Coordinates of C-alpha atoms and ligand atoms in Angstrom, one line a residue:
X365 CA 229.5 -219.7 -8.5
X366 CA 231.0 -221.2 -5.6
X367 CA 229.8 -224.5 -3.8
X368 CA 228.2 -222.7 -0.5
X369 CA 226.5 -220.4 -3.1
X370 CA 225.3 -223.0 -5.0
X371 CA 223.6 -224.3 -2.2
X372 CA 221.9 -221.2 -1.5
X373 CA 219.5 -221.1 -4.9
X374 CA 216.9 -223.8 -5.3
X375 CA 214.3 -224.3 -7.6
X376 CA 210.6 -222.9 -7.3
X377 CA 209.2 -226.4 -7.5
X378 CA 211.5 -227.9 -4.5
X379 CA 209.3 -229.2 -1.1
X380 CA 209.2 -227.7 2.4
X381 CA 211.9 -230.9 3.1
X382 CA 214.2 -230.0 0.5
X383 CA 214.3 -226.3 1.7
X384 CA 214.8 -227.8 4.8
X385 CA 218.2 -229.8 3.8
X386 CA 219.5 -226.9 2.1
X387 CA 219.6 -224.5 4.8
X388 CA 220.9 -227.5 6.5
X389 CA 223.9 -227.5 4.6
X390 CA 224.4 -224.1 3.7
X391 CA 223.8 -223.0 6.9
X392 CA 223.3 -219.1 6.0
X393 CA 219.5 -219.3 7.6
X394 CA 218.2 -218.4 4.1
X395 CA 217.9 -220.0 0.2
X396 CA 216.9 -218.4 -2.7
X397 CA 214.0 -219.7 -4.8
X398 CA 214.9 -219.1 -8.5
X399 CA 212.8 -219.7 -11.5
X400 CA 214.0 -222.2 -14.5
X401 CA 215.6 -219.3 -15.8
X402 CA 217.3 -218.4 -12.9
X403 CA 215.5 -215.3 -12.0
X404 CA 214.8 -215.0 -8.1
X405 CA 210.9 -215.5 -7.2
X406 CA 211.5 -215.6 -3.7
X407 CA 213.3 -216.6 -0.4
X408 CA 212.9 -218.9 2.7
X409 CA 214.6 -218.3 5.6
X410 CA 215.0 -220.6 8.8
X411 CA 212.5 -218.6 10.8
X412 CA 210.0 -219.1 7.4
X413 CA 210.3 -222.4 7.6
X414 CA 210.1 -222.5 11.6
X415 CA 206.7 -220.6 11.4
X416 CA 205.3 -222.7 8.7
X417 CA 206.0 -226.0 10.4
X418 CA 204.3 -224.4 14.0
X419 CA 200.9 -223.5 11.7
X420 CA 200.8 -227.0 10.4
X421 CA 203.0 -227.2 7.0
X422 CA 204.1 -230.8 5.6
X423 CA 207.3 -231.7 5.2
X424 CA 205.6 -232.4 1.6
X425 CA 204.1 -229.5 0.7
X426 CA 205.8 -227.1 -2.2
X427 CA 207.9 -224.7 -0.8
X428 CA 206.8 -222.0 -2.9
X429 CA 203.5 -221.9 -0.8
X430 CA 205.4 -220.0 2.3
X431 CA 207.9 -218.4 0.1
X432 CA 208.7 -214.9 1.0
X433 CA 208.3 -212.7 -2.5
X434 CA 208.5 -209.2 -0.9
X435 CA 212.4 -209.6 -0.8
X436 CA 215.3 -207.0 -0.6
X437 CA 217.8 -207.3 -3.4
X438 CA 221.1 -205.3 -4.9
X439 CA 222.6 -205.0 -8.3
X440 CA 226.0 -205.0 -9.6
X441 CA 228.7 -204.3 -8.5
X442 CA 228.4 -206.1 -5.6
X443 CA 230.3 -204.0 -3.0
X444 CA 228.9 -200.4 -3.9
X445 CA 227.4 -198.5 -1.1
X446 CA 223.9 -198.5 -2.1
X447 CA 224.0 -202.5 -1.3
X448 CA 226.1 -202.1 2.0
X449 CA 223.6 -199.9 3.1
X450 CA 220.7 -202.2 2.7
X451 CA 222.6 -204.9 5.1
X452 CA 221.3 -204.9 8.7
X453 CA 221.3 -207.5 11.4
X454 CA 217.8 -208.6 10.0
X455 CA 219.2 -208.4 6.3
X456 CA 222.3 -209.9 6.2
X457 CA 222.3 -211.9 3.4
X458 CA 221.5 -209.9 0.3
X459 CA 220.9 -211.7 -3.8
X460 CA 222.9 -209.5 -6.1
X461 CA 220.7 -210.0 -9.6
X462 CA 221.3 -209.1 -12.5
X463 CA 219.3 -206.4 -15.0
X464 CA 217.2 -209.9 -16.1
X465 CA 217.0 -210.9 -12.1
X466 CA 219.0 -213.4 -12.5
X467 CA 220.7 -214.1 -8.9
X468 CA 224.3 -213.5 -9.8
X469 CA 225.8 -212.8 -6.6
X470 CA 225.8 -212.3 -2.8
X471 CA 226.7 -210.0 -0.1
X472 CA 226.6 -210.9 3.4
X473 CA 227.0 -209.0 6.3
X474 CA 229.6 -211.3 7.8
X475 CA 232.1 -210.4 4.0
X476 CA 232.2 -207.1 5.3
X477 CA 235.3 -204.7 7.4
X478 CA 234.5 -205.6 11.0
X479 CA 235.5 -203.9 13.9
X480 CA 235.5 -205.7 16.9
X481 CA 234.7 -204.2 20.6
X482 CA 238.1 -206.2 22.0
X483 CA 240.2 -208.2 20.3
X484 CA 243.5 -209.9 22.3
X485 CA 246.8 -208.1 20.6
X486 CA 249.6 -210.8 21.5
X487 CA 252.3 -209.5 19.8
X488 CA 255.0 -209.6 22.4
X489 CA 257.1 -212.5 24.1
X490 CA 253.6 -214.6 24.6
X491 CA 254.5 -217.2 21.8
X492 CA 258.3 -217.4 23.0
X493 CA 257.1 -218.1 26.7
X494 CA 254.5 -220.6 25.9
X495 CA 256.7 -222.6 23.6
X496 CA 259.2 -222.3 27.0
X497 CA 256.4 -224.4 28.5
X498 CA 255.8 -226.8 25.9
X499 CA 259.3 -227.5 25.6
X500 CA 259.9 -227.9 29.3
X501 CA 257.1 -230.0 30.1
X502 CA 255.7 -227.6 32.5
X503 CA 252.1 -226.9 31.5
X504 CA 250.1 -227.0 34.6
X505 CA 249.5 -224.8 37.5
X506 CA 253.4 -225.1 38.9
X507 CA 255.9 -223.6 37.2
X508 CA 258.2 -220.7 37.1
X509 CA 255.7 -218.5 35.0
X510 CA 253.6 -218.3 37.7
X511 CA 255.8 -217.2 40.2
X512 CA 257.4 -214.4 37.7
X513 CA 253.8 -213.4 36.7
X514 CA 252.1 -213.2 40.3
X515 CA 255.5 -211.1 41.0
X516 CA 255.2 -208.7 38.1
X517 CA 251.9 -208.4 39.1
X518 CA 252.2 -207.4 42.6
X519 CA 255.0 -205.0 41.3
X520 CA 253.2 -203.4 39.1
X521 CA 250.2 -202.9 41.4
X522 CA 252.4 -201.7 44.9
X523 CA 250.6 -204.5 46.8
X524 CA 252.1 -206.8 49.7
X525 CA 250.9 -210.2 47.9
X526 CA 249.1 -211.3 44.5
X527 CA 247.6 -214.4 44.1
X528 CA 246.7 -215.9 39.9
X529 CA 243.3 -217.8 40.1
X530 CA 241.6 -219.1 37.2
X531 CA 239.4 -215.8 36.3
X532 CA 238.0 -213.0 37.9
X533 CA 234.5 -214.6 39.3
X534 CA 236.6 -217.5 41.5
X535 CA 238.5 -214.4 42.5
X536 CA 235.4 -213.0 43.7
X537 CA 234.3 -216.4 45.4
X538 CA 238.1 -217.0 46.7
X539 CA 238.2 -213.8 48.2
X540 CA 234.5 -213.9 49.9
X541 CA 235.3 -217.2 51.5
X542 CA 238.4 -216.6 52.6
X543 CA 236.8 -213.8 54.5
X544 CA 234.7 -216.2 56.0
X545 CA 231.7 -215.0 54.1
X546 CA 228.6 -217.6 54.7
X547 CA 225.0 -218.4 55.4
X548 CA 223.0 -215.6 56.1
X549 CA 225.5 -212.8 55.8
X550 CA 224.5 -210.3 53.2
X551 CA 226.8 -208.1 50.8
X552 CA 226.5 -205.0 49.4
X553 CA 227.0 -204.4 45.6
X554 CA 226.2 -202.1 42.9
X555 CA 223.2 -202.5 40.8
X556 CA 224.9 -202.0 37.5
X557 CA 227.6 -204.7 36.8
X558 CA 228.7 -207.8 35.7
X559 CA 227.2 -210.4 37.5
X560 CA 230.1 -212.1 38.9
X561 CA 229.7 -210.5 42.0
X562 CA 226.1 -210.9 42.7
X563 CA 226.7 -214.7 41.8
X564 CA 229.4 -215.6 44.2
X565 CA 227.8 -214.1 46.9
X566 CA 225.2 -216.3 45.9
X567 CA 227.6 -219.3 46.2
X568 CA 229.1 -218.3 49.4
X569 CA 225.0 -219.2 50.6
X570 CA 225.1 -215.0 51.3
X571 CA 222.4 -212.6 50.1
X572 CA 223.4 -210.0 47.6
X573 CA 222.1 -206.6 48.3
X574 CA 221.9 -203.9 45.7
X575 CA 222.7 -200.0 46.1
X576 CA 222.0 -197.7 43.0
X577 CA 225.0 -196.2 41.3
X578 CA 226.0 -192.3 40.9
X579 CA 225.0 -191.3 37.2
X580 CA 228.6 -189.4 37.1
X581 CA 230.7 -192.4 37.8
X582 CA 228.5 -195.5 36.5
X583 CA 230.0 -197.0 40.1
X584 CA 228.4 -197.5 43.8
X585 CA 227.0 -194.5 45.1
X586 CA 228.7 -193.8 48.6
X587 CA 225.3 -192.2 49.9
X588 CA 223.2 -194.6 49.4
X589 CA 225.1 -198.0 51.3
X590 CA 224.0 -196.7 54.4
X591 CA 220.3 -197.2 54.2
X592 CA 221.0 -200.6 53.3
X593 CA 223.4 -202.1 56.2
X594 CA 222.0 -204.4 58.3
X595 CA 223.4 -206.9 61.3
X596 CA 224.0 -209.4 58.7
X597 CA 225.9 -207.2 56.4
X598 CA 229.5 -208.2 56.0
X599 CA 231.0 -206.8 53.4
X600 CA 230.7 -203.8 50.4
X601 CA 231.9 -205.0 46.8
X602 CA 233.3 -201.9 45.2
X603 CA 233.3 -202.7 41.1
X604 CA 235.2 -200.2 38.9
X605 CA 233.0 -200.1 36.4
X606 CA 234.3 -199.6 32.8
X607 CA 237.3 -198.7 34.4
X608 CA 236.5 -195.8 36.4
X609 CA 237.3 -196.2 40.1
X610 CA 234.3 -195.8 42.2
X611 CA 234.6 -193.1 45.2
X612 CA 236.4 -194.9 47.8
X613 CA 236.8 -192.5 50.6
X614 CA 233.8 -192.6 51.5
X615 CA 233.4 -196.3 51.1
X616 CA 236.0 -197.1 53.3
X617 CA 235.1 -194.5 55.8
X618 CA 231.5 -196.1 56.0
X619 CA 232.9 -200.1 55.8
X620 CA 235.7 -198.6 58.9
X621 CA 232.5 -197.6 60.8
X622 CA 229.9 -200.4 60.4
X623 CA 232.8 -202.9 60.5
X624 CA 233.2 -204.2 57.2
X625 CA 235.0 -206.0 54.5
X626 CA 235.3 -204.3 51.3
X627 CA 236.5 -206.3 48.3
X628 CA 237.4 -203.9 45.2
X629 CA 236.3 -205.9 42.1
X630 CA 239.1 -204.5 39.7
X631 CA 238.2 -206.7 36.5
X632 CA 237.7 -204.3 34.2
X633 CA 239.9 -201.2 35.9
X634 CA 243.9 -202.9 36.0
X635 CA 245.6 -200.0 36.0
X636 CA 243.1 -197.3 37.1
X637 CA 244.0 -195.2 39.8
X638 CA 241.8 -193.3 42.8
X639 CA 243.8 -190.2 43.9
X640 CA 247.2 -191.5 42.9
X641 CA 246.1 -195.5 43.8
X642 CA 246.0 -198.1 41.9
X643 CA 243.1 -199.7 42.1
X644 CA 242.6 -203.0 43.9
X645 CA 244.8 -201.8 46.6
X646 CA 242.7 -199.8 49.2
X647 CA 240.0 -202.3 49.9
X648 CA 240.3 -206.0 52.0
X649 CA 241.5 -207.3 48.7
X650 CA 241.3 -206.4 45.2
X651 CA 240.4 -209.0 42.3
X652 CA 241.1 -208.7 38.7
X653 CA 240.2 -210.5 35.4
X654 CA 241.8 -211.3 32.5
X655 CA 239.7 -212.6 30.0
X656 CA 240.5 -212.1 26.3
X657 CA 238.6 -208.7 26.2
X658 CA 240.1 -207.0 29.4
X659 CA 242.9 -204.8 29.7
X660 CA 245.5 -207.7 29.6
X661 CA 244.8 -211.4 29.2
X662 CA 245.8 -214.8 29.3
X663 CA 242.8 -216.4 27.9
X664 CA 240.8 -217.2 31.0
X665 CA 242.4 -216.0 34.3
X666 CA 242.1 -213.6 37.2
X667 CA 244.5 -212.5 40.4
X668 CA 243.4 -211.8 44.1
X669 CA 245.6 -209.2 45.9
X670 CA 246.0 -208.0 49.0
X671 CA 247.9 -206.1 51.8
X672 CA 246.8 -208.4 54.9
X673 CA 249.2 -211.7 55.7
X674 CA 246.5 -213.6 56.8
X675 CA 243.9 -212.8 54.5
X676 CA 246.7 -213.8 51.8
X677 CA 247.1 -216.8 53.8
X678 CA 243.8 -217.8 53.3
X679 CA 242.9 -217.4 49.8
X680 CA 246.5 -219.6 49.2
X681 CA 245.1 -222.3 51.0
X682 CA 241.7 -222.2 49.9
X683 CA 243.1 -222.0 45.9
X684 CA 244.9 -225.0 46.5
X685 CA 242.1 -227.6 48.1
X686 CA 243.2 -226.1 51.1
X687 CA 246.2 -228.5 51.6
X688 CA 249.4 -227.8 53.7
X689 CA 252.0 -226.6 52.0
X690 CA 254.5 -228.9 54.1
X691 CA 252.2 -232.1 53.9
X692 CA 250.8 -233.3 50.6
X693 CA 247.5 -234.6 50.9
X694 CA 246.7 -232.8 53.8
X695 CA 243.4 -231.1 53.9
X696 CA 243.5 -228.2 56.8
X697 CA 240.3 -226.8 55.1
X698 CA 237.6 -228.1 52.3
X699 CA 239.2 -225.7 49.7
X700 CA 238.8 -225.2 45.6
X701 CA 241.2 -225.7 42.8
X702 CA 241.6 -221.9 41.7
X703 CA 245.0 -222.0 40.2
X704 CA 245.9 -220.7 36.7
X705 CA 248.3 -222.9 34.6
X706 CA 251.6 -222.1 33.6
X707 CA 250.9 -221.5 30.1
X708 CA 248.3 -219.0 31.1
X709 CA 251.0 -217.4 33.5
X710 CA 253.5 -217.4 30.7
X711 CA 251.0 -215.3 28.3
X712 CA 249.8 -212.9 31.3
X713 CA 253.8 -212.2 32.0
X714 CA 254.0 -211.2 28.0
X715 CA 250.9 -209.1 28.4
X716 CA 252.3 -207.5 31.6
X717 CA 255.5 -206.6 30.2
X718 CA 253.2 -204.6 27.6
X719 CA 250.8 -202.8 30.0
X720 CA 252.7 -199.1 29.9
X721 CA 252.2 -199.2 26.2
X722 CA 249.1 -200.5 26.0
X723 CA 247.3 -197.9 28.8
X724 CA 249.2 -195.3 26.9
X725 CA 248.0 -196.0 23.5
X726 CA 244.4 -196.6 24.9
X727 CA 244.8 -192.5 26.2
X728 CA 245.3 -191.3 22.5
X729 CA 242.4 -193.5 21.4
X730 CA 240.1 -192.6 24.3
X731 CA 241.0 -188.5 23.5
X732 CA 240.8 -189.1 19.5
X733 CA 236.9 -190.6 20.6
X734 CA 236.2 -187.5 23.4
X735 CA 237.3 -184.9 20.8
X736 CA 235.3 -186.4 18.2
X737 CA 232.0 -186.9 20.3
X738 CA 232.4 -184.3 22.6
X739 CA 230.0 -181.3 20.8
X740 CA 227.4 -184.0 19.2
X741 CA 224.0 -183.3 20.5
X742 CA 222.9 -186.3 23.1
X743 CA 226.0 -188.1 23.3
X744 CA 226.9 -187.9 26.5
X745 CA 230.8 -188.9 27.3
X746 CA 232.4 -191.5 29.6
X747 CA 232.5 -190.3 33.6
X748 CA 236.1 -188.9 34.3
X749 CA 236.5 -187.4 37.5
X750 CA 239.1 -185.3 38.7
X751 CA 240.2 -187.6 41.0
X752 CA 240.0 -190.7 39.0
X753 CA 242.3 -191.9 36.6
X754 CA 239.6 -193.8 34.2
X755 CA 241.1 -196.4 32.1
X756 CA 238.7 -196.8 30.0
X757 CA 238.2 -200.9 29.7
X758 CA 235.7 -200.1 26.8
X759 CA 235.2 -196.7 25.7
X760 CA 231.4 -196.5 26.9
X761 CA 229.3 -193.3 26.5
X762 CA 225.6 -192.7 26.4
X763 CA 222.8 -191.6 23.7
X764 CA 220.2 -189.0 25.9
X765 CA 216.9 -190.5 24.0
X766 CA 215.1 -187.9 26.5
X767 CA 217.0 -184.6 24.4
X768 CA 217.2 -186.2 21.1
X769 CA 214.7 -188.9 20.6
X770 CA 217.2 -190.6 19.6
X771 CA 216.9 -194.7 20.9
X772 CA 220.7 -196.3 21.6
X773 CA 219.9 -199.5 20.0
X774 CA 219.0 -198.2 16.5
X775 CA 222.0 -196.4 17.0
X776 CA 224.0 -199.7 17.7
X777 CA 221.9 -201.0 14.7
X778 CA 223.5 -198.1 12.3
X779 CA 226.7 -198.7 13.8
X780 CA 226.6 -202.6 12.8
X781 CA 225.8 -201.9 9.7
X782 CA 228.9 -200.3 8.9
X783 CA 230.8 -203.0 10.4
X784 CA 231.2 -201.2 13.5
X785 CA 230.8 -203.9 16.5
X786 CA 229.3 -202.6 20.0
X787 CA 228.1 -203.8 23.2
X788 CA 225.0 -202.4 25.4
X789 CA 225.7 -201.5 29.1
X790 CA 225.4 -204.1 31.8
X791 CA 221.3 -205.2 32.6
X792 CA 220.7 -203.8 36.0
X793 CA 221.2 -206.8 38.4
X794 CA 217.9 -205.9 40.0
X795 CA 216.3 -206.8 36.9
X796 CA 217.9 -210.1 35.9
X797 CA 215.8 -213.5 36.8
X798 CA 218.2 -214.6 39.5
X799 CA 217.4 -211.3 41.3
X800 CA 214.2 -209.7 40.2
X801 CA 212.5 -208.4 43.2
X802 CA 209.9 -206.9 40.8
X803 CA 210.6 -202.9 42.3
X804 CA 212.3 -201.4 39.3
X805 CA 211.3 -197.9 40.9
X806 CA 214.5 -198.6 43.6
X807 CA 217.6 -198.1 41.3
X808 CA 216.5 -195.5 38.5
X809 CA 220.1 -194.4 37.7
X810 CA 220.7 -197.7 37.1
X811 CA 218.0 -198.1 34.6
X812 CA 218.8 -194.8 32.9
X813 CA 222.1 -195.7 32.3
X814 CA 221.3 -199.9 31.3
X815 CA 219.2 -198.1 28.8
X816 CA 221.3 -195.4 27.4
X817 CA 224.5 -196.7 27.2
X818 CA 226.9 -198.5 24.9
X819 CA 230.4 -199.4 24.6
X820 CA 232.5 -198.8 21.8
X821 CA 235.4 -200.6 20.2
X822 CA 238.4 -200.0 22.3
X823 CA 241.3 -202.8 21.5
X824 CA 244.5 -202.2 22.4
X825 CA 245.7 -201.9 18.6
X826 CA 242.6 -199.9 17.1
X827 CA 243.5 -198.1 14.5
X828 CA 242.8 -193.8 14.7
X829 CA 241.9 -194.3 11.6
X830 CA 239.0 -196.7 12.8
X831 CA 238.3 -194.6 15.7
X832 CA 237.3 -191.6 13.0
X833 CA 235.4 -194.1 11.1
X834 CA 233.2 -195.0 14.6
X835 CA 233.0 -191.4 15.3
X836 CA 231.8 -189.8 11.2
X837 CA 228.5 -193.0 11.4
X838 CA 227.9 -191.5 15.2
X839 CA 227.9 -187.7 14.2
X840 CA 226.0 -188.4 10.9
X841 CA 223.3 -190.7 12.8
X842 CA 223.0 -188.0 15.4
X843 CA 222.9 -185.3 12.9
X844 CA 220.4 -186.6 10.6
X845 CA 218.1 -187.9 13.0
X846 CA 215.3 -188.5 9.6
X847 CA 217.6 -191.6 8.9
X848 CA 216.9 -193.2 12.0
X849 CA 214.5 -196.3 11.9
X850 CA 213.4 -199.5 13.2
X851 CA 214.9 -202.4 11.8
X852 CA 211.2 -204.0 10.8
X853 CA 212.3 -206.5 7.7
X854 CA 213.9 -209.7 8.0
X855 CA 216.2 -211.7 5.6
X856 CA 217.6 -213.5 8.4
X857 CA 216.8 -216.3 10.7
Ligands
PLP124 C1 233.0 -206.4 37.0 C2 233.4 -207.9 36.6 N1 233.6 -208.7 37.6 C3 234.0 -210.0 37.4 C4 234.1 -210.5 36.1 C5 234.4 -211.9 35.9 O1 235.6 -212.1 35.3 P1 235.9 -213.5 34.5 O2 235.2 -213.3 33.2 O3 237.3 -213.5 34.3 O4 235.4 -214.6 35.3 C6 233.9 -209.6 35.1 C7 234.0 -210.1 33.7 O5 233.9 -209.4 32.7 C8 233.5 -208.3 35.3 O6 233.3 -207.4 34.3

């Protein structure tokens, strides 16, 4: 028996404080109560001891008095199915016993295959660049990394001038105030997203306003931004959700009318194209992130782009304090410090040189999914129109619960039990505390699709063989709908 084990089994006769230390140490959120002869009585988990303490327990009292004897246990061997499949994320820490009960083993969730959403794959020059800027001394934001990066990017994009910041919500703020965005002015944005933009629009002292999105592209819904321009409305923020551009003809047609900015928030879309366009590049500006789970990254880190000299102008002044390039310590402006280091330059350049492959590989695993999923009753698949070229940030599809019954989180449940990590759709903006305006009737597809969707595992170097895995526990839940239940027991804290 291992030491962490060890700490995991305590006697029946230890005290509420002892039970206490233990999960201390262990820190698993559970112990084992086991008998002089080793055979399991009971267990205690954090939230046990949590609820016994709130109705008054001492610190003093035996432990066995709040002990939990209705427990869930396996049997050897430790790994067989039958035990996998009693692991849930409220049991995740199962006693393997013996024929005699004797605890001789455990099995926790965490031992088990994983498969991540996202996971970084930095398997190109990254190492060889960064050790360039160790070894040169050249860490911060100067440095020839950032130069060659911002280049590659602008490049790679077709776009007059690209900016590195240091992630994609300053790229949001950077871009907004360098537009002049302020007090009083309002912007439109898309009820379903991250909350980036809602939050810098908050910072710029400007009111966000939200517009439903079209249940066939996830994105803005060019029909609806009228209703909601007012005098004080200044500009539309156009997010590509889950990499599928939104509908920008119309967008720009209504901003060209009204007399507005439009800022395409590209963070999770580099790469995707609207009717042969890359992204990012038909608005005022376009801003990208590259956190670890985005299409490329360099840990933390973003880049504003755009077409206009003086717009470019400037975010380059406001990124850097706003000083003049040909006087140091001149302020012209009150600006921010926005800039990304050279280290994080020198892994996005790696990345970058990688891009083709990776959006190419991400096609097969996005067809291997659609083929897979495409006939199973109340999945419904990612939007793809035939103007769009989605890339697919995370391969995110919906479970109809209105056809099947069937509720997307105890689907996500089944799918974690199997090792299968997944992530639910944005919260509708409208809903979140910041914003709640208490009318949920005002953005339904919103709603629908909050509560419907999740995202599936979509790194760059996920296996097909993983992919088929995802897809067998989604056709089998979906088939066999009897299986499907509430998680309602807990061996967790
Ligand atoms: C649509 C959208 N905008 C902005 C951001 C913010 O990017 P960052 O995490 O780099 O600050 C994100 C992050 O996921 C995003 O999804």
């Amino acid at each position: 028996m291992n030491e962490i084990f060890s700490t995991l089994l305590l006697n029946t006769n230890v005290t509420v404080e002892e039970v206490l230390a233990a999960l201390d140490r262990n820190g698993k959120g559970v112990v084992f109560l086991v008998d002089h002869d080793q055979i399991m009585r009971g267990l205690l988990t954090d939230s046990d001891m949590r609820r016994a303490l709130l109705k008054g327990a001492s610190i003093s009292d035996p432990a066995e008095l709040y002990m939990n004897r209705d427990f869930v246990s396996g049997t050897l061997p430790k790994e067989k199915p039958e035990n996998i499949a009693l692991l849930n994320e409220k049991i995740c820490s199962l006693p393997i016993l013996n024929p005699s009960g004797r605890v001789v083993d455990l099995l926790r969730l965490t031992d088990l295959w994983r498969l991540p959403v996202m996971e970084p794959v930095l398997k190109g020059r990254e190492v060889e660049y960064v050790l360039d800027c160790l070894n040169t001394n050249w860490i911060s934001s100067q440095g020839k990394y950032v130069e060659q990066f911002e280049e590659k990017f602008r490049s790679y994009i077709s776009t007059d001038y690209a900016l590195s910041v240091s992630n994609g919500t300053v790229a949001l703020h950077l871009a907004m105030a360098a537009l002049g965005i302020g007090r009083g002015d309002e912007v439109i944005i898309p009820d379903l997203t991250f909350i980036a933009p809602a939050s810098m629009t908050v910072l710029c002292a400007a009111k966000p306003v939200f517009v439903d999105v079209d249940r066939s592209t996830w994105t803005l819904d060019p029909s609806l931004i009228e209703a909601h321009i007012t005098p004080r409305t200044k500009a539309i923020i156009a997010v590509h959700l889950y990499g599928h551009p939104c509908d920008m003809d119309p967008i720009m047609e209504i901003a060209k009318r009204h007399g507005l900015y439009v800022i395409e928030d590209c963070a999770e879309a580099l790469g995707a194209e609207y009717k042969g366009r890359k992204v990012g590049t038909i608005g005022d500006i376009g801003t990208f992130s590259f956190f670890a789970n985005k299409v490329i990254t360099t840990g933390e880190g973003g880049m504003v782009i755009t077409n206009s000299p003086e717009i470019h102008h400037n975010m380059r002044l406001l990124r850097d304090h706003g000083m003049a390039r040909d006087k140091r310590y001149w302020h012209l402006v009150a600006g921010f410090n926005y800039r990304l280091t050279n280290l994080q330059a020198a892994i996005g350049l790696a990345q970058l040189e990688k891009i083709d492959v990776f959006l190419s590989y991400r096609g097969e695993v996005v067809n291997r999914y659609s083929t897979q999923l495409n006939d199973v009753d109340g999945i419904v698949l990612p939007p793809q129109k035939e103007w769009a070229k989605n890339i697919y940030w995370l391969y995110s599809l919906l479970v109809d619960k209105e056809t099947t019954g069937i509720d997307r989180d105890s689907l996500m449940g089944h799918l974690a039990v199997h090792g299968i990590d997944t992530r639910p759709l944005f919260y509708p903006l409208h809903q979140q505390p910041p914003f709640s305006d208490g009318d949920w009737k005002k953005y339904p597809n919103a709603d629908w699709l909050s509560t419907c969707g999740l995202s599936l595992p979509t790194s760059n170097n996920i296996k097909l063989e993983d992919v088929d895995k995802v897809c067998a526990v989604i056709r089998s839940v979906m088939k066999n709908k009897s299986i499907f239940r509430k998680y309602d027991t807990g061996q967790c804290s």
